[in-house]
PDB file of C-alpha atoms and ligand atoms in Angstrom:
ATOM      1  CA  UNK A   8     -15.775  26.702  20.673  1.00 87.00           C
ATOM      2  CA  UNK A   9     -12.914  25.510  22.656  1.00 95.00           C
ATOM      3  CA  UNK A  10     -10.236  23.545  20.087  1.00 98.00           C
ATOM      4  CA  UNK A  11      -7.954  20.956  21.276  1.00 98.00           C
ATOM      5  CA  UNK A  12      -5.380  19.138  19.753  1.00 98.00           C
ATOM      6  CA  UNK A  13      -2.930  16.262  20.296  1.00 99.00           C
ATOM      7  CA  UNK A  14       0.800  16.363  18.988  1.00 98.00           C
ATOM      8  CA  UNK A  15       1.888  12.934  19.440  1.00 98.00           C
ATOM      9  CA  UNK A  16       5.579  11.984  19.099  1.00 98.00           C
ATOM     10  CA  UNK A  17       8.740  10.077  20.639  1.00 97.00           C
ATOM     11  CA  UNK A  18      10.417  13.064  21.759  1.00 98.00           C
ATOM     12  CA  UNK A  19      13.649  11.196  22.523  1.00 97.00           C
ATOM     13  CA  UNK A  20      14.768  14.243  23.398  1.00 98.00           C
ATOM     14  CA  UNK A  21      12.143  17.269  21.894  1.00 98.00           C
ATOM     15  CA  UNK A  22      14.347  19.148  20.125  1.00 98.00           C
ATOM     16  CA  UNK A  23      13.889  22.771  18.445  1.00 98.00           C
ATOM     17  CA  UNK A  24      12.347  21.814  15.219  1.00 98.00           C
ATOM     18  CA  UNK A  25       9.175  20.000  17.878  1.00 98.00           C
ATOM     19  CA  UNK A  26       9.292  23.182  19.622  1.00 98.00           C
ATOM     20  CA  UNK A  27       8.534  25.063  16.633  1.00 98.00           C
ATOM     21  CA  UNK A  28       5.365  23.095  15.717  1.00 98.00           C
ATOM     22  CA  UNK A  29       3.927  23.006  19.235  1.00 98.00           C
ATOM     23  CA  UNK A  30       4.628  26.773  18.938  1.00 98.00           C
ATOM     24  CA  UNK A  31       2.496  27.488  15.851  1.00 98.00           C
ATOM     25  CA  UNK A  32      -0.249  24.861  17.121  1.00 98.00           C
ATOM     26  CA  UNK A  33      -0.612  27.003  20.308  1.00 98.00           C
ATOM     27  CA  UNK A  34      -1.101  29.967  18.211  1.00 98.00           C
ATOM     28  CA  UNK A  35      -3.814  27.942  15.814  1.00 98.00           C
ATOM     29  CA  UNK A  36      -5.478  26.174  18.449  1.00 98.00           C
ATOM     30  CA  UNK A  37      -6.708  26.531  22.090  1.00 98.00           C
ATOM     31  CA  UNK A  38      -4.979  23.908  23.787  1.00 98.00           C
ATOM     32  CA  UNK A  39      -2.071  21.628  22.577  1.00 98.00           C
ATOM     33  CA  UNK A  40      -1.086  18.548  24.476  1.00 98.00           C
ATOM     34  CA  UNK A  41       2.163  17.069  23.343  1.00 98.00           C
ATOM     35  CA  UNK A  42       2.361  13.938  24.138  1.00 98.00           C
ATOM     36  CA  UNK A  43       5.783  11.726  24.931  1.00 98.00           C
ATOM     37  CA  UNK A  44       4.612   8.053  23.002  1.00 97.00           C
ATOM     38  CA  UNK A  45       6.344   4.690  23.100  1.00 90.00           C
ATOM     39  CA  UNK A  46       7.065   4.168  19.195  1.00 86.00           C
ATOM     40  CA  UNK A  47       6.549   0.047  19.494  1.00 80.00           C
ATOM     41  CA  UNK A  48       9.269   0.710  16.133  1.00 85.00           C
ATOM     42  CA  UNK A  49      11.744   2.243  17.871  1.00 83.00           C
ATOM     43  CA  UNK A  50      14.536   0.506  20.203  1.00 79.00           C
ATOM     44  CA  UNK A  51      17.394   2.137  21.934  1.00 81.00           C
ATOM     45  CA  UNK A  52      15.953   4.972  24.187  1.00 90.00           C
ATOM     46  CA  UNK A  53      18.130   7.696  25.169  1.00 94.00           C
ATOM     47  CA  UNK A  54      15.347   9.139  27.831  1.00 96.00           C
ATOM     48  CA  UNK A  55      12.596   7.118  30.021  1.00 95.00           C
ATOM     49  CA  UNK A  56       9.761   8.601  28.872  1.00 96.00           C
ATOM     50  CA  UNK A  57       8.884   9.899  32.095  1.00 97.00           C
ATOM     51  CA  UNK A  58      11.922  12.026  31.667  1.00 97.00           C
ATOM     52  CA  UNK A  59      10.871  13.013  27.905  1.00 98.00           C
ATOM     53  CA  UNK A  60       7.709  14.482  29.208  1.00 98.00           C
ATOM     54  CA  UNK A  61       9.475  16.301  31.997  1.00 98.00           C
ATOM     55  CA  UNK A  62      11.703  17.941  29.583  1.00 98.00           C
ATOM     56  CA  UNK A  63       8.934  18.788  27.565  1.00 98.00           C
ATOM     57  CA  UNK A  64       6.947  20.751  30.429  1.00 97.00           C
ATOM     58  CA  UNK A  65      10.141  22.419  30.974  1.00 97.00           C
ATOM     59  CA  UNK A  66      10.527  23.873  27.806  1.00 97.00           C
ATOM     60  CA  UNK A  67       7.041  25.083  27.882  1.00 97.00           C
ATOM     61  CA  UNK A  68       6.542  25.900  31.594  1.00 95.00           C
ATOM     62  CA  UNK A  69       5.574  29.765  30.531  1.00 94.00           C
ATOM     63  CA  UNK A  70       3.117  28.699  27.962  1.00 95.00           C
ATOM     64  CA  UNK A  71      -0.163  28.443  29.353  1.00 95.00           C
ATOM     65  CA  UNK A  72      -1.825  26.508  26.652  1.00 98.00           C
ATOM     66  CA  UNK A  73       0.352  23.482  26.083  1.00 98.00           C
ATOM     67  CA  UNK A  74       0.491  20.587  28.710  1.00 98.00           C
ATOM     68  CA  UNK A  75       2.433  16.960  28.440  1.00 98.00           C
ATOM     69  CA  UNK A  76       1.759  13.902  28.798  1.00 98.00           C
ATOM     70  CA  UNK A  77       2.518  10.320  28.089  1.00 97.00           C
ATOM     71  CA  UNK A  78       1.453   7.356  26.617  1.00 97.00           C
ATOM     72  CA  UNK A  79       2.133   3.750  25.987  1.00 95.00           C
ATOM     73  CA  UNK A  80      -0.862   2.642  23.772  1.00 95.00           C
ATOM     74  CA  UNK A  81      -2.809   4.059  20.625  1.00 97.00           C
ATOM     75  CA  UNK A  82      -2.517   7.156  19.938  1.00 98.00           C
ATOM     76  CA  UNK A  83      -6.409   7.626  18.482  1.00 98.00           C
ATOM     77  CA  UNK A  84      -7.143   6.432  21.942  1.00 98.00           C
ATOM     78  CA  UNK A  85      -5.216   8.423  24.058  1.00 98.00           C
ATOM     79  CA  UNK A  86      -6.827  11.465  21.307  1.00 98.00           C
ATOM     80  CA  UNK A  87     -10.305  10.450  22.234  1.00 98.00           C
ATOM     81  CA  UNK A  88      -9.873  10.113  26.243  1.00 98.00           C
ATOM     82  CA  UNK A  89      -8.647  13.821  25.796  1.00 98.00           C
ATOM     83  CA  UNK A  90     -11.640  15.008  23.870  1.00 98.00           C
ATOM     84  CA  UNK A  91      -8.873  15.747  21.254  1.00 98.00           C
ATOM     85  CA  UNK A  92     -10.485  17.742  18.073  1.00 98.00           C
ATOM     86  CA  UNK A  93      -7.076  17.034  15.913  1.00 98.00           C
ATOM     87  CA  UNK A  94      -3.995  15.249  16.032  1.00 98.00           C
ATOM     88  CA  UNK A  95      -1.203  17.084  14.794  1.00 98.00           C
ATOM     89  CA  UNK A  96       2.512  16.268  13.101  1.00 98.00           C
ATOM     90  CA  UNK A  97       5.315  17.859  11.829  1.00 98.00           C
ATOM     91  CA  UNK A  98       6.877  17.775   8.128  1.00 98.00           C
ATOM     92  CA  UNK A  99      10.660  18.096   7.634  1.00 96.00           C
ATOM     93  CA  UNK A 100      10.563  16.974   3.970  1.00 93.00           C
ATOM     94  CA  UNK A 101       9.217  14.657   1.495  1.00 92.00           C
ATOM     95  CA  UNK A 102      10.452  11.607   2.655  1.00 91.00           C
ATOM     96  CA  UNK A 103       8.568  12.301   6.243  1.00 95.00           C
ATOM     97  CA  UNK A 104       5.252  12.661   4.304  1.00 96.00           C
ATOM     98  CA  UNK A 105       4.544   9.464   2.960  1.00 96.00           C
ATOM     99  CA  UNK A 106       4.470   7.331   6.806  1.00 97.00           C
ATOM    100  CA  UNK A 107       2.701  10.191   7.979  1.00 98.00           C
ATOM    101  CA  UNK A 108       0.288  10.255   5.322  1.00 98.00           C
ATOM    102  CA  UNK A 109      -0.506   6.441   5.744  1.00 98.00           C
ATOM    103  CA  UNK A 110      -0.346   7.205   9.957  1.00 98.00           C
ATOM    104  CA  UNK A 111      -3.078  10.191   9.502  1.00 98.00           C
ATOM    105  CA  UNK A 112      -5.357   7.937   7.264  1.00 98.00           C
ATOM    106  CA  UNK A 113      -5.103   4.320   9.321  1.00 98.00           C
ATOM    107  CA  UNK A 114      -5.687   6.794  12.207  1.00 98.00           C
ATOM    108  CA  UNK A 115      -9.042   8.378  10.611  1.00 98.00           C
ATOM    109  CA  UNK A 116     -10.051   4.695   9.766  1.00 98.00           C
ATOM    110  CA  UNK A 117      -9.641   3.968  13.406  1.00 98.00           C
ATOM    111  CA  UNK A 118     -11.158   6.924  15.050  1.00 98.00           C
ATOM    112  CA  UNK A 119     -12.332   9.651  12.470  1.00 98.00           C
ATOM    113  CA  UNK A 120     -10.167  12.259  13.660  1.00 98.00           C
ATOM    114  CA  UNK A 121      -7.789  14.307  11.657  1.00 98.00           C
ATOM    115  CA  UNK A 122      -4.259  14.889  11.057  1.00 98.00           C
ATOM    116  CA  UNK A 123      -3.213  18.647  10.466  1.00 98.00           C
ATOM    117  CA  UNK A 124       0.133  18.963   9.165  1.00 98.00           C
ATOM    118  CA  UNK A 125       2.637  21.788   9.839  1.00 98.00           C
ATOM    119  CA  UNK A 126       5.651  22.806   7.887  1.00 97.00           C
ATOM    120  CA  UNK A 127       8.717  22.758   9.933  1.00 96.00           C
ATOM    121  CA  UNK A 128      10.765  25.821   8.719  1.00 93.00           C
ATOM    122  CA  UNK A 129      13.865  25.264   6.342  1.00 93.00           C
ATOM    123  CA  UNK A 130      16.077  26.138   9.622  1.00 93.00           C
ATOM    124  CA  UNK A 131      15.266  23.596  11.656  1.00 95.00           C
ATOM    125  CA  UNK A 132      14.344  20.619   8.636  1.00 95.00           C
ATOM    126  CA  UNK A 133      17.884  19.223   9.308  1.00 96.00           C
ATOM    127  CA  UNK A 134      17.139  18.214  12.988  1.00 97.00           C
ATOM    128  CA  UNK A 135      16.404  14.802  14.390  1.00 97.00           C
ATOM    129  CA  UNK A 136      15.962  13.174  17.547  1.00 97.00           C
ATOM    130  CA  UNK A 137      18.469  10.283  16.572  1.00 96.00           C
ATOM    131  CA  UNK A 138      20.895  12.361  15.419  1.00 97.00           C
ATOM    132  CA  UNK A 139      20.622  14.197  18.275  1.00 97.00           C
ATOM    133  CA  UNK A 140      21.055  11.242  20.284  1.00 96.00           C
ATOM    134  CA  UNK A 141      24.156  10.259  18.163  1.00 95.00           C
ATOM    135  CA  UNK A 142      25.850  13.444  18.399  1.00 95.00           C
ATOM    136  CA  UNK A 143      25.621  13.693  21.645  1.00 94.00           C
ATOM    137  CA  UNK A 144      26.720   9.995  22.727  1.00 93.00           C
ATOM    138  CA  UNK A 145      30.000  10.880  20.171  1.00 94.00           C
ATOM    139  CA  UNK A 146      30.472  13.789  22.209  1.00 92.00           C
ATOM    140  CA  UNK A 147      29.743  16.420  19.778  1.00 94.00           C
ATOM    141  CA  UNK A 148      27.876  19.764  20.752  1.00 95.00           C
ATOM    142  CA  UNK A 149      24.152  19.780  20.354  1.00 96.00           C
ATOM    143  CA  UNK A 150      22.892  23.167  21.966  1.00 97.00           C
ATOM    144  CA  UNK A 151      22.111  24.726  18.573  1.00 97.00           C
ATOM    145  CA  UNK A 152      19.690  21.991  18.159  1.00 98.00           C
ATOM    146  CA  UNK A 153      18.025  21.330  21.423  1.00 98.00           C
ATOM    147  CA  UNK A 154      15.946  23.644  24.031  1.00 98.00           C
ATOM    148  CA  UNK A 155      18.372  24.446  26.890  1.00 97.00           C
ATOM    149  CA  UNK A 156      16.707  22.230  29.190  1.00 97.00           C
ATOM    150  CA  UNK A 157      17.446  19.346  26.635  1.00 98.00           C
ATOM    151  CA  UNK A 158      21.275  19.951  26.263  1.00 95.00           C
ATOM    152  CA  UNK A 159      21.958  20.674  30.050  1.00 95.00           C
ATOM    153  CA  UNK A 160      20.338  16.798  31.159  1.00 95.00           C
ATOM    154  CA  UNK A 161      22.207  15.899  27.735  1.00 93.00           C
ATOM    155  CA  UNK A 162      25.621  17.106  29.028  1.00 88.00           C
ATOM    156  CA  UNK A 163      24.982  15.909  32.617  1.00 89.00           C
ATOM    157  CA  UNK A 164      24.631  12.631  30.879  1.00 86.00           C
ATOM    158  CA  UNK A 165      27.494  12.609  28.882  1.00 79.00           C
ATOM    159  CA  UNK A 166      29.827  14.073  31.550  1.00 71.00           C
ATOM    160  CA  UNK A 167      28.641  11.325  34.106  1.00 63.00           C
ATOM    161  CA  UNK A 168      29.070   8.370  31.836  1.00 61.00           C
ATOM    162  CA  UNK A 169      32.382   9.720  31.163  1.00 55.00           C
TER     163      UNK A 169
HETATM  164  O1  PNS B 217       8.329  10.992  16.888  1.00 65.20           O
HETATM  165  P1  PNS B 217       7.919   9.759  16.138  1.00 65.20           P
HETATM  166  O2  PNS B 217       8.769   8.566  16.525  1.00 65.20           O
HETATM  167  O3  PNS B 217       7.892   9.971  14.649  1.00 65.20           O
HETATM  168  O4  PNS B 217       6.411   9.432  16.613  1.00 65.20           O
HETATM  169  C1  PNS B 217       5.750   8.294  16.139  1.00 65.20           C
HETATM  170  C2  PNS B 217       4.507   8.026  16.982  1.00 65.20           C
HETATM  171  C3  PNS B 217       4.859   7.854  18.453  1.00 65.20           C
HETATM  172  C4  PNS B 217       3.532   9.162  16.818  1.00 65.20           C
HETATM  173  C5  PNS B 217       3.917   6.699  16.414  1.00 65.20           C
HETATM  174  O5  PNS B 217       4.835   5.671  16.550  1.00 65.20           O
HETATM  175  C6  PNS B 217       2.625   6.295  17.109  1.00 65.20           C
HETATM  176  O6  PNS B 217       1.577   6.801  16.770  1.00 65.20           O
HETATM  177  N1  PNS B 217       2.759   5.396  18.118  1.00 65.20           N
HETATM  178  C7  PNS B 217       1.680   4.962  18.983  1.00 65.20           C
HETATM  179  C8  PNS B 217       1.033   3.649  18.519  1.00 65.20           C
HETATM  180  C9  PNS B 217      -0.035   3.927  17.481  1.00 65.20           C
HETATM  181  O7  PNS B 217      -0.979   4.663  17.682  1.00 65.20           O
HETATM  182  N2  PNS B 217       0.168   3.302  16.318  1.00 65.20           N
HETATM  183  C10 PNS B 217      -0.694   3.430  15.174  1.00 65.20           C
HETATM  184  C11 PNS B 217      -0.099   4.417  14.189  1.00 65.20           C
HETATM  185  S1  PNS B 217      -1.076   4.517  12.746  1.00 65.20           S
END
């Protein structure tokens, strides 16, 4: 049986820790959409998420078992319109387990699917879209962090608002 699974996230901009996870879910699973989500807590956008999801197929234009897409609503719905088996989610650390623990279970409540958590590895636990963001507005150097196709749109950014 086919598995597919949904990894649902701002991605404001997907950054190398995210590519990680989708990584190891394309191993575990079938097929992985990652999808680019409004977070109706977040303000301050760095990317339209029209351009999130672009970056995102970029990075993963060779892998034929991970799509993109985006989304403005639930994310249980958006899961169930894609036949979705699992949702999945990164960990950094402790303090990102307890929202996603209460996410993962008022999702259940609302659809009955699972959550499936995956370890981000000690390398990359450091990185974060907002700091990303900030880095990059203060001019500092975010390659290291960032899929090449993140950093160059970063820079062209950066060098145009200049
Ligand atoms: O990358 P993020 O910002 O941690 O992702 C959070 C995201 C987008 C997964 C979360 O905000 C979300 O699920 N938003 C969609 C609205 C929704 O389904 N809310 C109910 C959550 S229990």
């Amino acid at each position: 049986m086919m598995t597919r699974v949904l990894y649902p996230g701002s991605f404001d901009p997907i950054h190398n820790g995210h590519v990680e996870i989708i990584s190891t879910a394309a191993r575990l699973f079938d097929e992985v959409i990652v999808a680019a989500v409004d977070n109706p807590q977040k303000s301050g956008a760095f990317f339209a998420l029209e351009e999130r999801r672009e970056l995102i197929d970029q990075c993963f234009e060779d892998r034929q078992n991970v799509s993109s897409v985006l989304h403005t609503g639930l994310v249980v719905e958006l899961a169930r319109t894609n036949a979705c088996d699992f949702i999945i989610k990164g960990l950094r650390a402790v303090s990102d387990f307890e929202s996603e623990l209460q996410m993962a279970q008022l999702n259940h409540e609302l659809s009955g699917i699972d959550t499936v958590f995956l370890p981000s590895t000690s390398s990359s636990s450091f990185i974060a879209s907002k700091y990303v963001r900030e880095i990059a507005r203060l001019g500092g150097d975010v390659t290291s962090m960032v899929p090449v196709p993140v950093w160059r749109r970063m820079h062209a950014m950066m060098v145009r608002s200049d």
